[in-house]
Structure formats: C-alpha cells, structure tokens
C-alpha cells in the first residue's frame, strides 16, 4: 500500500509525457509551484513524511529486524532494564522489549492503513453521492453520518468491539466506520461547491453519465482536502487502536501491540519503568508525525493560508 | 434566529429518539444468543439461559421489548444490573456527579493553562517562547490521553510519590485526600483541551492585535501589558468561549480512558465494568446517557454560535 500512496503523490508531476519533455516544460513554466511541489518543499510535510516512511519500513520488515522472538519467554530475565543483550529491556515474562516494539508496529500500521483505506473509500462514496444527487440521497447519506457522530468515537469503538469481540478485522471495521464520517463530510462539502462549476456542466452537456461525471470530473477536483483528512485520520486510527488495546479490547495479549504493552506495563512501573516508556514513545512519535504532516499538507493545499 | 432554534430543537429531539432506538436494539445485534453469552461457558445449563432470557425480557416479541425500554427510560427506569442486582438508576445517581466533577476540574485546568500560554505565544510571536508553547500544544494534541496518564502516574506517583496513583475518596470523608486524588486525572484530561484552547487564544489574539483600537491604545502610550490584558484579550476571548464549549464533548470522550486509568468511579468505569461483566442493561444505560449528553452539548454549542455571531444567517 505504501507504493500506491507514493505513486499518487508523484503522479500529477509526472503525467503521461517523458521525463525530458517534463524538464523542458518545467524550464519555461512560470506558474507558481503546484500543490505537490509546495508540499515537498515544506519541512512540516517532509520531516514527518520521513519518519512515517521509516515506521512503515520497520513494520514491513519487522520479522527480519526483530533480533529475538517477541514471544519467547525467559523466566531468568524478567523486567530488566536496557542492556547489551536486551536493548530496550524485558517485560514481565522476560520477553525482549525491543523485538516486541518492532513487531508491535505491524499491528498499529496494518490496522491504521486498512481502516483509513476503507474509511476513505466508503466516506468519499457517501459524500460524493450525497452531494451530487442531493435530495433523498443527501438525507440518506448525511443523516447516517450525523447519527454516527452522536457518540464519542472511543465510546462507540469500545461498545462495538466489546459486543462483537476483539479481533483485528473488527478493529479495522469499527475504526473505518468511525472515520468514514470525516471523509463523507469533507467530500460532501467539496462536491456541493464543485457541482455547479462550468466544467461539470460541460461534462453533462457532452453527455457524460452521472458515474462518469462524478468519477472523472468531480473526484479529481476534490482530492486535496481528502488527502489532508487521510493524513490526520492515520493519527486517529493509531490512537483508537492503541487505546482499545490498552483497555484490553484490541489486540489480544500474547501478540505484541504498542497499546497492550502500555496496558500490561502499567502494572510493573515500580520494577521496570522502561516497559511503559518505549511503547508510549513510539505511539506518540507515530501520531505526532501523522498529525504534523496533516497540518503541513493543509497549509500547502489551502491557498488562503499561504504565507 | 427563532426559527433556527426551533428547527435545531426538533432535529435534536429526533436524533435523541434515533439514538435511543439504536441503543435499544444494540443487544440484538450481537451475533449468537445474548442470553447464553451472558451466562458464559462455565455454568451453561439450559435453565440458567432461560432464566436470563426471561429476566432480560428476551423471550417476548421485539416490539414489546422496545416499547418497555423506551417507556422505562422515559420514567427514569433503566432496569437492574445483571451482576449486582441493584437498580441502575441508583448507580447512575452516584456516578454522574463524579464524572461531571472530573470533567469540570479538567476544563478548569485547560482554561487556566491554555489561555495564559496562548497569550504568551501571541505576545512573543515566532520567537522562542512561542515555539516552545506551540510545540507543547502539538504534543498535547498528539500524545494519547492514556499515554499522558500513564506517564503522569510514573512521574508523580511511582518516582516522586507526591500524589496517589488512583482511587477515589468522597469529599465529605476527607476533602484534602479527595482533591489529591482528583489532581492527576483532571490534569491528564485537561492537557488535551488546553492545547486547543491555547491555539485558539493565540490566533484570535494575534488577529485582534492588528486592529485599529489596539494601535490607538499603543499610540496613546499605554503599557504593553495594559494593551494586551485591558483591551485586546477581552475581545480575543469571544471565539475562545465557543472553543471551550466544544471542548466539553472532547472531555466527555476522553474521560472514558482517564477514569479507567485512575480508577475514578464515574460513568466510564461503570461502562467498562459493565462490558467486562457482560452486564448489558448497564452498558445500554451508560451509552444512552453519554450519547444524549453529547447531543445536548452539540446543540448548546450551535446555539451559542448563533447568539455570538449574528452575521451568520440561520434559515
């Protein structure tokens, strides 16, 4: 999934023409830098972007990177501080914390990517259909969103997971459901604004059907605000996943996840404070990176905020 | 304006009705038989399952169950806990004030921290105090509340041992101990909102500092402190008030985890205990109350906007 994302980011620059033609065009191009160039020149996008890429690489190659088996119990080495053998120390069963942190990143990243992907697809579909057709479609889609927004997110997540059981699939489903509301609202507002523009009218005049008008002409023009939401939603997805795992309602215990490590480590703060420190640090870095990148993207994408 | 208020009230009433319906049918959305889930695998006899089913009214037609639930809560009757057998209403009456107290204390913390920091950041715009304060705000918005809570306990309870890690003591029993135990959860919960309030104060104050009357105040030689606190801040605080209103919803959501971490016996611990014990009537009652409060907070915020900002036309 990392690859498609990178492609989406660079595609508008590349276009369908060859590299030389682009270079030649760019040389005579006097237009102000486009959204993507501005974003890539903004350190508030690139610095967290690098951190995110690193986190993704850690998650993808976790099995190779982890120096020890994250599930191997060693009763002789319980709750140790950092050492040459255990870089981050050990937990209450003598398992290597460094390996658990690395493997635990897989959980957070998988849940975050899958749920944000689902949320984006479903939410944008809701918003575009509601905004384009209006009337009964608007009522059906947007009132559904309103009802979802009635519950505080963490509360709804707790309730659903508690009743359906905690598994990764349920976790992904409930986070997607919670955050499709944001995408639906953003897409809806953008479509309502774009719907009356000339190029949309022109598309209709030349005989484009509803599906084609929405997919080819409206969707590409509302992508920027959706990108900002994608970045911000990653942060929230990690937040909810780790929060539920912390409560014991997310990833089931022997498998490591940052959230359930904090939940378990809380009981051993006297003996080994490092135990809660490392997962806390990782969660904070991950969310901070996604939020900062979201803010940076928003500044780059919104011309009114440009300084 | 009048029409807007009426329309918003009707919308809210409909929303509350829909929410109570969802919460009512929630128990039927569980895959499998809720009665046998409640009994569990250990003492799984058909008689016990049948008893639970009758107790919950699951043996009657669904429309009857729904009607009973709706008329019940209209009378303030939430049924009995499956686990303790106590009236849920009694528990709610004891616990709601504690959640409100925690939320109120957190709001106080967030205002006391957020507004002065926002003023400092605006005053020293783009200089190191601003960078420091703004970084604090970003961190406060990003670090999950349960991480902050856990680290608070680590520092203040485990390392320095100046505040108790968790628990609750009634104010009437020991006022000092009560406040000591309120301190950590309230600060933990307040940090998130203080970051939002700080950001709003900063940007609002920066905007106001560019106004003509501020220039006039400076031109007549007033001390910078008088300019900021006497003239600018008052007007800058108007949008901050609405943000504070909005924060109440955030605080309610955040209290779920904070109550759990610090073992604060409010609504959320009641909910989590209910979930762990598969005490469905308790879960239903708490979900309903939190959702309704959330809806009312949103309504209040919208109406507050309408009052404060007369430029916006509400049709």
Short mmCIF file of N, CA, C and O in Angstrom, two decimals, chain A residues 5-14 32-42 45-46 220 223-228 297 300-301:
data_model
loop_
_atom_site.label_atom_id
_atom_site.label_comp_id
_atom_site.label_asym_id
_atom_site.label_seq_id
_atom_site.Cartn_x
_atom_site.Cartn_y
_atom_site.Cartn_z
N UNK A 5 0.52 4.82 -2.54
CA UNK A 5 0.44 6.15 -1.96
C UNK A 5 1.52 7.05 -2.56
O UNK A 5 1.26 8.18 -2.94
N UNK A 6 2.71 6.49 -2.65
CA UNK A 6 3.80 7.29 -3.20
C UNK A 6 3.50 7.66 -4.65
O UNK A 6 3.77 8.78 -5.09
N UNK A 7 2.89 6.70 -5.39
CA UNK A 7 2.55 6.99 -6.76
C UNK A 7 1.55 8.12 -6.88
O UNK A 7 1.68 9.01 -7.71
N UNK A 8 0.54 8.05 -6.04
CA UNK A 8 -0.48 9.09 -6.08
C UNK A 8 0.13 10.46 -5.85
O UNK A 8 -0.30 11.45 -6.41
N UNK A 9 1.14 10.47 -5.00
CA UNK A 9 1.73 11.75 -4.66
C UNK A 9 2.54 12.33 -5.82
O UNK A 9 2.62 13.53 -5.99
N UNK A 10 3.19 11.44 -6.60
CA UNK A 10 4.08 11.98 -7.62
C UNK A 10 3.42 12.05 -8.98
O UNK A 10 3.89 12.74 -9.86
N UNK A 11 2.30 11.34 -9.15
CA UNK A 11 1.71 11.25 -10.46
C UNK A 11 1.41 12.59 -11.14
O UNK A 11 1.77 12.75 -12.30
N UNK A 12 0.79 13.53 -10.43
CA UNK A 12 0.44 14.77 -11.13
C UNK A 12 1.65 15.46 -11.74
O UNK A 12 1.54 16.18 -12.73
N UNK A 13 2.84 15.23 -11.15
CA UNK A 13 4.03 15.87 -11.71
C UNK A 13 4.51 15.15 -12.96
O UNK A 13 4.98 15.74 -13.90
N UNK A 14 4.40 13.81 -12.90
CA UNK A 14 4.94 13.03 -14.00
C UNK A 14 4.08 13.12 -15.25
O UNK A 14 4.58 13.34 -16.34
N UNK A 32 3.23 29.51 -10.53
CA UNK A 32 3.72 29.24 -9.18
C UNK A 32 3.77 27.73 -8.97
O UNK A 32 3.06 26.99 -9.65
N UNK A 33 4.64 27.27 -8.05
CA UNK A 33 4.77 25.83 -7.83
C UNK A 33 3.42 25.22 -7.47
O UNK A 33 2.63 25.85 -6.75
N UNK A 34 3.14 24.03 -7.98
CA UNK A 34 1.84 23.44 -7.68
C UNK A 34 1.82 22.86 -6.27
O UNK A 34 2.81 22.86 -5.55
N UNK A 35 0.66 22.35 -5.94
CA UNK A 35 0.40 21.86 -4.59
C UNK A 35 1.46 20.86 -4.13
O UNK A 35 1.95 20.93 -3.01
N UNK A 36 1.83 19.94 -5.03
CA UNK A 36 2.74 18.88 -4.61
C UNK A 36 4.15 19.41 -4.44
O UNK A 36 4.87 19.01 -3.53
N UNK A 37 4.54 20.33 -5.32
CA UNK A 37 5.87 20.93 -5.17
C UNK A 37 5.93 21.72 -3.86
O UNK A 37 6.91 21.67 -3.15
N UNK A 38 4.85 22.47 -3.60
CA UNK A 38 4.81 23.24 -2.35
C UNK A 38 4.90 22.32 -1.15
O UNK A 38 5.63 22.58 -0.20
N UNK A 39 4.16 21.18 -1.21
CA UNK A 39 4.17 20.25 -0.08
C UNK A 39 5.56 19.68 0.13
O UNK A 39 6.03 19.56 1.25
N UNK A 40 6.22 19.32 -0.99
CA UNK A 40 7.53 18.68 -0.85
C UNK A 40 8.59 19.67 -0.42
O UNK A 40 9.65 19.28 0.06
N UNK A 41 8.32 20.97 -0.60
CA UNK A 41 9.28 21.98 -0.16
C UNK A 41 9.03 22.38 1.29
O UNK A 41 9.81 23.12 1.88
N UNK A 42 7.93 21.90 1.86
CA UNK A 42 7.56 22.30 3.22
C UNK A 42 8.14 21.30 4.22
O UNK A 42 7.76 20.13 4.23
N UNK A 45 6.00 18.94 6.08
CA UNK A 45 5.48 17.75 5.41
C UNK A 45 6.57 16.71 5.27
O UNK A 45 6.37 15.53 5.54
N UNK A 46 7.78 17.16 4.88
CA UNK A 46 8.82 16.19 4.55
C UNK A 46 9.41 15.53 5.79
O UNK A 46 9.63 14.32 5.80
N UNK A 220 -11.44 14.13 -9.07
CA UNK A 220 -10.07 14.67 -9.09
C UNK A 220 -9.98 16.08 -8.52
O UNK A 220 -8.94 16.49 -8.03
N UNK A 223 -9.80 16.19 -4.39
CA UNK A 223 -8.85 15.30 -3.71
C UNK A 223 -8.02 15.98 -2.63
O UNK A 223 -7.70 15.36 -1.63
N UNK A 224 -7.68 17.26 -2.82
CA UNK A 224 -6.76 17.88 -1.86
C UNK A 224 -7.27 17.84 -0.42
O UNK A 224 -6.55 17.39 0.46
N UNK A 225 -8.50 18.32 -0.16
CA UNK A 225 -8.94 18.26 1.24
C UNK A 225 -9.02 16.82 1.75
O UNK A 225 -8.83 16.57 2.93
N UNK A 226 -9.27 15.88 0.84
CA UNK A 226 -9.35 14.48 1.28
C UNK A 226 -7.98 13.97 1.70
O UNK A 226 -7.85 13.24 2.68
N UNK A 227 -6.93 14.39 1.00
CA UNK A 227 -5.58 13.99 1.38
C UNK A 227 -5.24 14.43 2.80
O UNK A 227 -4.63 13.69 3.56
N UNK A 228 -5.62 15.66 3.13
CA UNK A 228 -5.35 16.15 4.47
C UNK A 228 -6.03 15.25 5.49
O UNK A 228 -5.44 14.85 6.50
N UNK A 297 0.32 19.56 5.23
CA UNK A 297 -0.38 19.39 3.95
C UNK A 297 -1.51 20.40 3.82
O UNK A 297 -1.72 20.99 2.78
N UNK A 300 -0.20 23.67 2.87
CA UNK A 300 0.27 23.71 1.49
C UNK A 300 -0.90 23.68 0.51
O UNK A 300 -0.83 24.26 -0.57
N UNK A 301 -1.97 22.98 0.88
CA UNK A 301 -3.07 22.79 -0.05
C UNK A 301 -4.05 23.96 -0.03
O UNK A 301 -4.75 24.20 -1.00
#
